[in-house]
């Protein structure tokens, strides 16, 4: 990452959870790397001191969600800004099919957290702690999430990855039409909520190969422009909401 951004004037970054086995351990590692006292063996090229904020992993449906949040805040008392829990649900898993931990290229979890009252209770804990929620969900889930979020106007939400449209521009017109219809419906519902922001990220997931094909590039451009039009320029970005 450092090599890839060497020509840019990067002044700070946000670490977003990366599917850790232990959320507190991940945060402690980031804190160690970001600290001025981090061991010299990490090297100047690591530039971990650019990490100014952390979005940690937390299953808000867990019975001990409050204690987990307290532990994360203790591990990162100055950098923790919010939490993320991947909620992409596309129906029950097939026999032998693994959930998200081993399928990071196709986010898919085993239950629909948008209809889980325990998860919504956990969401309600975040505003009083000054923490935001990074929402990662499939387009067809977005209207349900809009209804949940509308009940929590004090919660700052950051919608990840452009609302997560998947696999567009690959020659399947029927898939594209259905995916875009669901995406537009969900994005319109979320954009109507002033506490929801959106990240322009994971464009290669939305339209694989967009950088090497003019037609696909135009499709990505259209998605970005639609998103900016719905949310307004003050509610999009990749890091400014953290």
PDB file of C-alpha atoms in Angstrom:
ATOM      1  CA  UNK A   1       0.000   0.000   0.000  1.00  0.00           C
ATOM      2  CA  UNK A   2       2.781   2.390   0.869  1.00  0.00           C
ATOM      3  CA  UNK A   3       4.518   1.747  -2.450  1.00  0.00           C
ATOM      4  CA  UNK A   4       1.264   2.149  -4.332  1.00  0.00           C
ATOM      5  CA  UNK A   5       0.522   5.528  -2.764  1.00  0.00           C
ATOM      6  CA  UNK A   6       4.075   6.866  -2.811  1.00  0.00           C
ATOM      7  CA  UNK A   7       3.215   9.448  -5.461  1.00  0.00           C
ATOM      8  CA  UNK A   8       0.212  10.765  -3.575  1.00  0.00           C
ATOM      9  CA  UNK A   9       0.162  13.189  -0.681  1.00  0.00           C
ATOM     10  CA  UNK A  10      -1.315  10.802   1.860  1.00  0.00           C
ATOM     11  CA  UNK A  11      -1.503  12.539   5.226  1.00  0.00           C
ATOM     12  CA  UNK A  12      -3.577  10.009   7.174  1.00  0.00           C
ATOM     13  CA  UNK A  13      -5.449   6.731   6.833  1.00  0.00           C
ATOM     14  CA  UNK A  14      -8.187   4.720   8.508  1.00  0.00           C
ATOM     15  CA  UNK A  15      -7.710   1.071   9.389  1.00  0.00           C
ATOM     16  CA  UNK A  16     -10.912  -0.898   8.778  1.00  0.00           C
ATOM     17  CA  UNK A  17     -11.157  -4.369  10.247  1.00  0.00           C
ATOM     18  CA  UNK A  18      -9.872  -7.175   8.061  1.00  0.00           C
ATOM     19  CA  UNK A  19     -11.858 -10.207   9.261  1.00  0.00           C
ATOM     20  CA  UNK A  20      -9.765 -10.786  12.395  1.00  0.00           C
ATOM     21  CA  UNK A  21      -9.945 -13.942  14.480  1.00  0.00           C
ATOM     22  CA  UNK A  22      -9.805 -11.667  17.524  1.00  0.00           C
ATOM     23  CA  UNK A  23     -10.982  -8.059  17.148  1.00  0.00           C
ATOM     24  CA  UNK A  24      -9.144  -6.721  20.194  1.00  0.00           C
ATOM     25  CA  UNK A  25      -5.879  -8.333  19.110  1.00  0.00           C
ATOM     26  CA  UNK A  26      -6.220  -6.732  15.677  1.00  0.00           C
ATOM     27  CA  UNK A  27      -6.777  -3.304  17.210  1.00  0.00           C
ATOM     28  CA  UNK A  28      -3.822  -3.748  19.575  1.00  0.00           C
ATOM     29  CA  UNK A  29      -1.599  -4.661  16.618  1.00  0.00           C
ATOM     30  CA  UNK A  30      -2.679  -1.568  14.712  1.00  0.00           C
ATOM     31  CA  UNK A  31      -2.075   0.556  17.793  1.00  0.00           C
ATOM     32  CA  UNK A  32       1.407  -0.901  18.161  1.00  0.00           C
ATOM     33  CA  UNK A  33       2.265  -0.250  14.520  1.00  0.00           C
ATOM     34  CA  UNK A  34       0.840   3.251  14.647  1.00  0.00           C
ATOM     35  CA  UNK A  35       2.572   4.196  17.856  1.00  0.00           C
ATOM     36  CA  UNK A  36       5.680   6.338  17.738  1.00  0.00           C
ATOM     37  CA  UNK A  37       7.313   3.708  19.901  1.00  0.00           C
ATOM     38  CA  UNK A  38       6.684   0.896  17.424  1.00  0.00           C
ATOM     39  CA  UNK A  39       9.778  -1.292  16.983  1.00  0.00           C
ATOM     40  CA  UNK A  40      12.225  -0.088  14.374  1.00  0.00           C
ATOM     41  CA  UNK A  41      12.006  -3.511  12.744  1.00  0.00           C
ATOM     42  CA  UNK A  42       8.704  -2.477  11.160  1.00  0.00           C
ATOM     43  CA  UNK A  43      10.663   0.027   9.117  1.00  0.00           C
ATOM     44  CA  UNK A  44       9.953   3.541   7.943  1.00  0.00           C
ATOM     45  CA  UNK A  45       8.381   2.194   4.750  1.00  0.00           C
ATOM     46  CA  UNK A  46       5.499   0.835   6.800  1.00  0.00           C
ATOM     47  CA  UNK A  47       4.294   4.383   7.499  1.00  0.00           C
ATOM     48  CA  UNK A  48       1.827   2.953  10.019  1.00  0.00           C
ATOM     49  CA  UNK A  49       1.884   6.267  11.859  1.00  0.00           C
ATOM     50  CA  UNK A  50      -0.450   7.512   9.113  1.00  0.00           C
ATOM     51  CA  UNK A  51      -3.243   5.510  10.766  1.00  0.00           C
ATOM     52  CA  UNK A  52      -5.307   8.156  12.523  1.00  0.00           C
ATOM     53  CA  UNK A  53      -8.516   6.175  13.074  1.00  0.00           C
ATOM     54  CA  UNK A  54      -9.671   2.584  13.506  1.00  0.00           C
ATOM     55  CA  UNK A  55     -12.937   0.869  12.551  1.00  0.00           C
ATOM     56  CA  UNK A  56     -12.949  -2.400  14.467  1.00  0.00           C
ATOM     57  CA  UNK A  57     -14.833  -5.655  14.081  1.00  0.00           C
ATOM     58  CA  UNK A  58     -17.717  -6.312  16.468  1.00  0.00           C
ATOM     59  CA  UNK A  59     -20.685  -8.664  16.299  1.00  0.00           C
ATOM     60  CA  UNK A  60     -23.357  -6.372  17.676  1.00  0.00           C
ATOM     61  CA  UNK A  61     -25.784  -9.287  18.024  1.00  0.00           C
ATOM     62  CA  UNK A  62     -23.608 -10.995  20.620  1.00  0.00           C
ATOM     63  CA  UNK A  63     -24.998 -11.180  24.179  1.00  0.00           C
ATOM     64  CA  UNK A  64     -21.844  -9.455  25.419  1.00  0.00           C
ATOM     65  CA  UNK A  65     -21.738  -6.792  22.696  1.00  0.00           C
ATOM     66  CA  UNK A  66     -21.503  -3.974  25.264  1.00  0.00           C
ATOM     67  CA  UNK A  67     -18.480  -5.590  26.894  1.00  0.00           C
ATOM     68  CA  UNK A  68     -16.865  -6.172  23.496  1.00  0.00           C
ATOM     69  CA  UNK A  69     -17.272  -2.491  22.629  1.00  0.00           C
ATOM     70  CA  UNK A  70     -15.762  -1.463  25.956  1.00  0.00           C
ATOM     71  CA  UNK A  71     -12.775  -3.746  25.326  1.00  0.00           C
ATOM     72  CA  UNK A  72     -12.241  -2.216  21.883  1.00  0.00           C
ATOM     73  CA  UNK A  73     -12.384   1.292  23.306  1.00  0.00           C
ATOM     74  CA  UNK A  74      -9.861   0.346  25.963  1.00  0.00           C
ATOM     75  CA  UNK A  75      -7.563  -1.118  23.304  1.00  0.00           C
ATOM     76  CA  UNK A  76      -7.780   2.036  21.158  1.00  0.00           C
ATOM     77  CA  UNK A  77      -8.828   4.947  23.372  1.00  0.00           C
ATOM     78  CA  UNK A  78      -7.928   7.689  20.884  1.00  0.00           C
ATOM     79  CA  UNK A  79      -8.206   6.095  17.427  1.00  0.00           C
ATOM     80  CA  UNK A  80     -11.367   3.991  17.604  1.00  0.00           C
ATOM     81  CA  UNK A  81     -14.092   5.711  15.572  1.00  0.00           C
ATOM     82  CA  UNK A  82     -16.540   2.956  14.765  1.00  0.00           C
ATOM     83  CA  UNK A  83     -17.204  -0.715  14.122  1.00  0.00           C
ATOM     84  CA  UNK A  84     -18.067  -2.893  11.165  1.00  0.00           C
ATOM     85  CA  UNK A  85     -19.748  -6.260  10.986  1.00  0.00           C
ATOM     86  CA  UNK A  86     -20.197  -7.695   7.497  1.00  0.00           C
ATOM     87  CA  UNK A  87     -23.875  -8.437   6.913  1.00  0.00           C
ATOM     88  CA  UNK A  88     -24.036  -9.552   3.259  1.00  0.00           C
ATOM     89  CA  UNK A  89     -26.802 -12.154   3.233  1.00  0.00           C
ATOM     90  CA  UNK A  90     -27.932 -13.937   0.083  1.00  0.00           C
ATOM     91  CA  UNK A  91     -30.007 -16.781   1.420  1.00  0.00           C
ATOM     92  CA  UNK A  92     -29.140 -19.862   3.421  1.00  0.00           C
ATOM     93  CA  UNK A  93     -25.721 -21.364   2.845  1.00  0.00           C
ATOM     94  CA  UNK A  94     -25.614 -24.528   0.790  1.00  0.00           C
ATOM     95  CA  UNK A  95     -24.495 -27.775   2.476  1.00  0.00           C
ATOM     96  CA  UNK A  96     -20.741 -27.570   2.935  1.00  0.00           C
ATOM     97  CA  UNK A  97     -20.603 -23.897   1.953  1.00  0.00           C
ATOM     98  CA  UNK A  98     -18.491 -21.678   4.196  1.00  0.00           C
ATOM     99  CA  UNK A  99     -19.466 -18.238   5.424  1.00  0.00           C
ATOM    100  CA  UNK A 100     -17.530 -14.986   5.080  1.00  0.00           C
ATOM    101  CA  UNK A 101     -14.362 -15.925   6.947  1.00  0.00           C
ATOM    102  CA  UNK A 102     -13.177 -18.121   4.071  1.00  0.00           C
ATOM    103  CA  UNK A 103     -15.003 -16.286   1.272  1.00  0.00           C
ATOM    104  CA  UNK A 104     -13.673 -12.742   1.418  1.00  0.00           C
ATOM    105  CA  UNK A 105     -14.005 -12.259  -2.345  1.00  0.00           C
ATOM    106  CA  UNK A 106     -17.750 -12.971  -2.171  1.00  0.00           C
ATOM    107  CA  UNK A 107     -18.991 -11.634   1.139  1.00  0.00           C
ATOM    108  CA  UNK A 108     -21.778 -13.862   2.360  1.00  0.00           C
ATOM    109  CA  UNK A 109     -22.836 -14.547   5.917  1.00  0.00           C
ATOM    110  CA  UNK A 110     -25.069 -17.218   7.399  1.00  0.00           C
ATOM    111  CA  UNK A 111     -27.931 -15.028   8.684  1.00  0.00           C
ATOM    112  CA  UNK A 112     -29.676 -11.774   7.850  1.00  0.00           C
ATOM    113  CA  UNK A 113     -28.640  -9.264  10.520  1.00  0.00           C
ATOM    114  CA  UNK A 114     -31.021  -6.652   9.096  1.00  0.00           C
ATOM    115  CA  UNK A 115     -33.921  -8.568  10.689  1.00  0.00           C
ATOM    116  CA  UNK A 116     -32.123  -9.461  13.934  1.00  0.00           C
ATOM    117  CA  UNK A 117     -33.459  -7.558  16.984  1.00  0.00           C
ATOM    118  CA  UNK A 118     -30.319  -8.377  18.962  1.00  0.00           C
ATOM    119  CA  UNK A 119     -28.169  -6.742  16.300  1.00  0.00           C
ATOM    120  CA  UNK A 120     -30.388  -3.676  16.286  1.00  0.00           C
ATOM    121  CA  UNK A 121     -30.080  -3.450  20.060  1.00  0.00           C
ATOM    122  CA  UNK A 122     -26.302  -3.462  19.609  1.00  0.00           C
ATOM    123  CA  UNK A 123     -26.561  -0.688  17.039  1.00  0.00           C
ATOM    124  CA  UNK A 124     -28.325   1.386  19.658  1.00  0.00           C
ATOM    125  CA  UNK A 125     -25.259   1.199  21.899  1.00  0.00           C
ATOM    126  CA  UNK A 126     -23.010   2.967  19.394  1.00  0.00           C
ATOM    127  CA  UNK A 127     -24.229   6.594  19.500  1.00  0.00           C
ATOM    128  CA  UNK A 128     -23.809   6.910  23.255  1.00  0.00           C
ATOM    129  CA  UNK A 129     -20.210   5.701  22.838  1.00  0.00           C
ATOM    130  CA  UNK A 130     -19.538   8.126  20.000  1.00  0.00           C
ATOM    131  CA  UNK A 131     -19.003   5.287  17.513  1.00  0.00           C
ATOM    132  CA  UNK A 132     -20.183   4.964  13.917  1.00  0.00           C
ATOM    133  CA  UNK A 133     -21.319   1.839  12.080  1.00  0.00           C
ATOM    134  CA  UNK A 134     -19.847   0.698   8.762  1.00  0.00           C
ATOM    135  CA  UNK A 135     -22.630  -1.062   6.883  1.00  0.00           C
ATOM    136  CA  UNK A 136     -21.642  -3.687   4.343  1.00  0.00           C
ATOM    137  CA  UNK A 137     -24.675  -5.405   2.815  1.00  0.00           C
ATOM    138  CA  UNK A 138     -26.048  -6.657  -0.483  1.00  0.00           C
ATOM    139  CA  UNK A 139     -28.301  -4.358  -2.553  1.00  0.00           C
ATOM    140  CA  UNK A 140     -31.477  -6.325  -1.780  1.00  0.00           C
ATOM    141  CA  UNK A 141     -30.869  -5.844   1.941  1.00  0.00           C
ATOM    142  CA  UNK A 142     -30.521  -2.075   1.765  1.00  0.00           C
ATOM    143  CA  UNK A 143     -34.247  -1.209   2.066  1.00  0.00           C
ATOM    144  CA  UNK A 144     -34.467  -3.329   5.221  1.00  0.00           C
ATOM    145  CA  UNK A 145     -31.388  -1.638   6.625  1.00  0.00           C
ATOM    146  CA  UNK A 146     -32.907   1.760   5.814  1.00  0.00           C
ATOM    147  CA  UNK A 147     -35.897   0.895   7.981  1.00  0.00           C
ATOM    148  CA  UNK A 148     -33.616  -0.157  10.837  1.00  0.00           C
ATOM    149  CA  UNK A 149     -31.382   2.911  10.581  1.00  0.00           C
ATOM    150  CA  UNK A 150     -34.390   5.245  10.445  1.00  0.00           C
ATOM    151  CA  UNK A 151     -35.148   4.150  14.012  1.00  0.00           C
ATOM    152  CA  UNK A 152     -31.673   5.336  15.100  1.00  0.00           C
ATOM    153  CA  UNK A 153     -31.303   8.924  13.865  1.00  0.00           C
ATOM    154  CA  UNK A 154     -28.374   9.566  16.201  1.00  0.00           C
ATOM    155  CA  UNK A 155     -26.302   6.760  14.685  1.00  0.00           C
ATOM    156  CA  UNK A 156     -23.700   7.740  12.082  1.00  0.00           C
ATOM    157  CA  UNK A 157     -23.669   5.103   9.340  1.00  0.00           C
ATOM    158  CA  UNK A 158     -21.061   4.679   6.610  1.00  0.00           C
ATOM    159  CA  UNK A 159     -22.289   2.515   3.730  1.00  0.00           C
ATOM    160  CA  UNK A 160     -19.350   0.554   2.385  1.00  0.00           C
ATOM    161  CA  UNK A 161     -18.400  -0.142  -1.204  1.00  0.00           C
ATOM    162  CA  UNK A 162     -20.941   1.898  -3.137  1.00  0.00           C
ATOM    163  CA  UNK A 163     -23.784  -0.193  -1.722  1.00  0.00           C
ATOM    164  CA  UNK A 164     -22.157  -3.401  -2.971  1.00  0.00           C
ATOM    165  CA  UNK A 165     -23.516  -4.000  -6.488  1.00  0.00           C
ATOM    166  CA  UNK A 166     -21.877  -7.165  -7.793  1.00  0.00           C
ATOM    167  CA  UNK A 167     -20.515  -8.441 -11.082  1.00  0.00           C
ATOM    168  CA  UNK A 168     -21.941  -5.881 -13.495  1.00  0.00           C
ATOM    169  CA  UNK A 169     -20.885  -5.520 -17.106  1.00  0.00           C
ATOM    170  CA  UNK A 170     -19.960  -9.150 -17.643  1.00  0.00           C
ATOM    171  CA  UNK A 171     -22.319  -9.831 -20.543  1.00  0.00           C
ATOM    172  CA  UNK A 172     -25.390 -10.918 -18.552  1.00  0.00           C
ATOM    173  CA  UNK A 173     -27.980  -8.244 -19.295  1.00  0.00           C
ATOM    174  CA  UNK A 174     -30.672  -9.918 -17.176  1.00  0.00           C
ATOM    175  CA  UNK A 175     -28.398  -9.998 -14.124  1.00  0.00           C
ATOM    176  CA  UNK A 176     -27.344  -6.381 -14.653  1.00  0.00           C
ATOM    177  CA  UNK A 177     -30.933  -5.148 -14.934  1.00  0.00           C
ATOM    178  CA  UNK A 178     -32.032  -6.946 -11.750  1.00  0.00           C
ATOM    179  CA  UNK A 179     -28.928  -5.958  -9.785  1.00  0.00           C
ATOM    180  CA  UNK A 180     -29.157  -2.299 -10.781  1.00  0.00           C
ATOM    181  CA  UNK A 181     -32.870  -2.130  -9.997  1.00  0.00           C
ATOM    182  CA  UNK A 182     -32.306  -3.543  -6.512  1.00  0.00           C
ATOM    183  CA  UNK A 183     -29.278  -1.298  -5.994  1.00  0.00           C
ATOM    184  CA  UNK A 184     -31.107   1.874  -7.023  1.00  0.00           C
ATOM    185  CA  UNK A 185     -34.082   1.061  -4.813  1.00  0.00           C
ATOM    186  CA  UNK A 186     -31.860   0.473  -1.790  1.00  0.00           C
ATOM    187  CA  UNK A 187     -29.590   3.441  -2.391  1.00  0.00           C
ATOM    188  CA  UNK A 188     -32.582   5.767  -2.715  1.00  0.00           C
ATOM    189  CA  UNK A 189     -33.939   4.548   0.632  1.00  0.00           C
ATOM    190  CA  UNK A 190     -30.612   5.038   2.419  1.00  0.00           C
ATOM    191  CA  UNK A 191     -29.860   8.396   0.806  1.00  0.00           C
ATOM    192  CA  UNK A 192     -33.112   9.731   2.276  1.00  0.00           C
ATOM    193  CA  UNK A 193     -31.595   9.318   5.763  1.00  0.00           C
ATOM    194  CA  UNK A 194     -29.295  12.238   6.665  1.00  0.00           C
ATOM    195  CA  UNK A 195     -27.182  10.114   9.018  1.00  0.00           C
ATOM    196  CA  UNK A 196     -26.068   7.749   6.224  1.00  0.00           C
ATOM    197  CA  UNK A 197     -22.851   8.376   4.302  1.00  0.00           C
ATOM    198  CA  UNK A 198     -21.319   6.286   1.521  1.00  0.00           C
ATOM    199  CA  UNK A 199     -17.867   5.149   0.448  1.00  0.00           C
ATOM    200  CA  UNK A 200     -16.832   5.109  -3.199  1.00  0.00           C
ATOM    201  CA  UNK A 201     -14.827   1.910  -2.989  1.00  0.00           C
ATOM    202  CA  UNK A 202     -14.533  -1.648  -4.338  1.00  0.00           C
ATOM    203  CA  UNK A 203     -15.317  -0.538  -7.870  1.00  0.00           C
ATOM    204  CA  UNK A 204     -13.612  -3.651  -9.207  1.00  0.00           C
ATOM    205  CA  UNK A 205     -16.138  -5.790  -7.334  1.00  0.00           C
ATOM    206  CA  UNK A 206     -19.031  -3.854  -8.849  1.00  0.00           C
ATOM    207  CA  UNK A 207     -17.654  -3.979 -12.387  1.00  0.00           C
ATOM    208  CA  UNK A 208     -14.765  -6.421 -12.754  1.00  0.00           C
ATOM    209  CA  UNK A 209     -12.182  -5.276 -15.286  1.00  0.00           C
ATOM    210  CA  UNK A 210     -13.511  -1.720 -15.547  1.00  0.00           C
ATOM    211  CA  UNK A 211      -9.995  -0.281 -15.855  1.00  0.00           C
ATOM    212  CA  UNK A 212      -9.296  -2.163 -19.080  1.00  0.00           C
ATOM    213  CA  UNK A 213     -12.534  -1.656 -21.015  1.00  0.00           C
ATOM    214  CA  UNK A 214     -14.149   1.627 -22.066  1.00  0.00           C
ATOM    215  CA  UNK A 215     -17.689   0.293 -21.765  1.00  0.00           C
ATOM    216  CA  UNK A 216     -17.091  -1.003 -18.259  1.00  0.00           C
ATOM    217  CA  UNK A 217     -15.349   2.230 -17.308  1.00  0.00           C
ATOM    218  CA  UNK A 218     -18.421   4.154 -18.433  1.00  0.00           C
ATOM    219  CA  UNK A 219     -20.606   1.845 -16.320  1.00  0.00           C
ATOM    220  CA  UNK A 220     -18.491   2.499 -13.216  1.00  0.00           C
ATOM    221  CA  UNK A 221     -18.570   6.222 -13.891  1.00  0.00           C
ATOM    222  CA  UNK A 222     -22.352   6.083 -14.066  1.00  0.00           C
ATOM    223  CA  UNK A 223     -22.562   4.260 -10.725  1.00  0.00           C
ATOM    224  CA  UNK A 224     -20.339   6.839  -9.055  1.00  0.00           C
ATOM    225  CA  UNK A 225     -22.253   9.790 -10.495  1.00  0.00           C
ATOM    226  CA  UNK A 226     -25.594   8.284  -9.488  1.00  0.00           C
ATOM    227  CA  UNK A 227     -24.298   7.799  -5.964  1.00  0.00           C
ATOM    228  CA  UNK A 228     -23.022  11.354  -5.678  1.00  0.00           C
ATOM    229  CA  UNK A 229     -26.309  12.670  -7.051  1.00  0.00           C
ATOM    230  CA  UNK A 230     -28.323  10.726  -4.472  1.00  0.00           C
ATOM    231  CA  UNK A 231     -26.184  11.435  -1.418  1.00  0.00           C
ATOM    232  CA  UNK A 232     -24.676  14.797  -2.257  1.00  0.00           C
ATOM    233  CA  UNK A 233     -20.981  15.602  -2.284  1.00  0.00           C
ATOM    234  CA  UNK A 234     -20.882  16.188   1.471  1.00  0.00           C
ATOM    235  CA  UNK A 235     -21.801  12.587   2.298  1.00  0.00           C
ATOM    236  CA  UNK A 236     -19.373  10.521   0.272  1.00  0.00           C
ATOM    237  CA  UNK A 237     -15.740   9.551   0.363  1.00  0.00           C
ATOM    238  CA  UNK A 238     -13.515   6.781   1.630  1.00  0.00           C
ATOM    239  CA  UNK A 239     -12.133   8.175   4.870  1.00  0.00           C
ATOM    240  CA  UNK A 240     -13.604  11.571   5.711  1.00  0.00           C
ATOM    241  CA  UNK A 241     -16.435  10.194   7.816  1.00  0.00           C
ATOM    242  CA  UNK A 242     -13.974   8.604  10.216  1.00  0.00           C
TER     243      UNK A 242
END
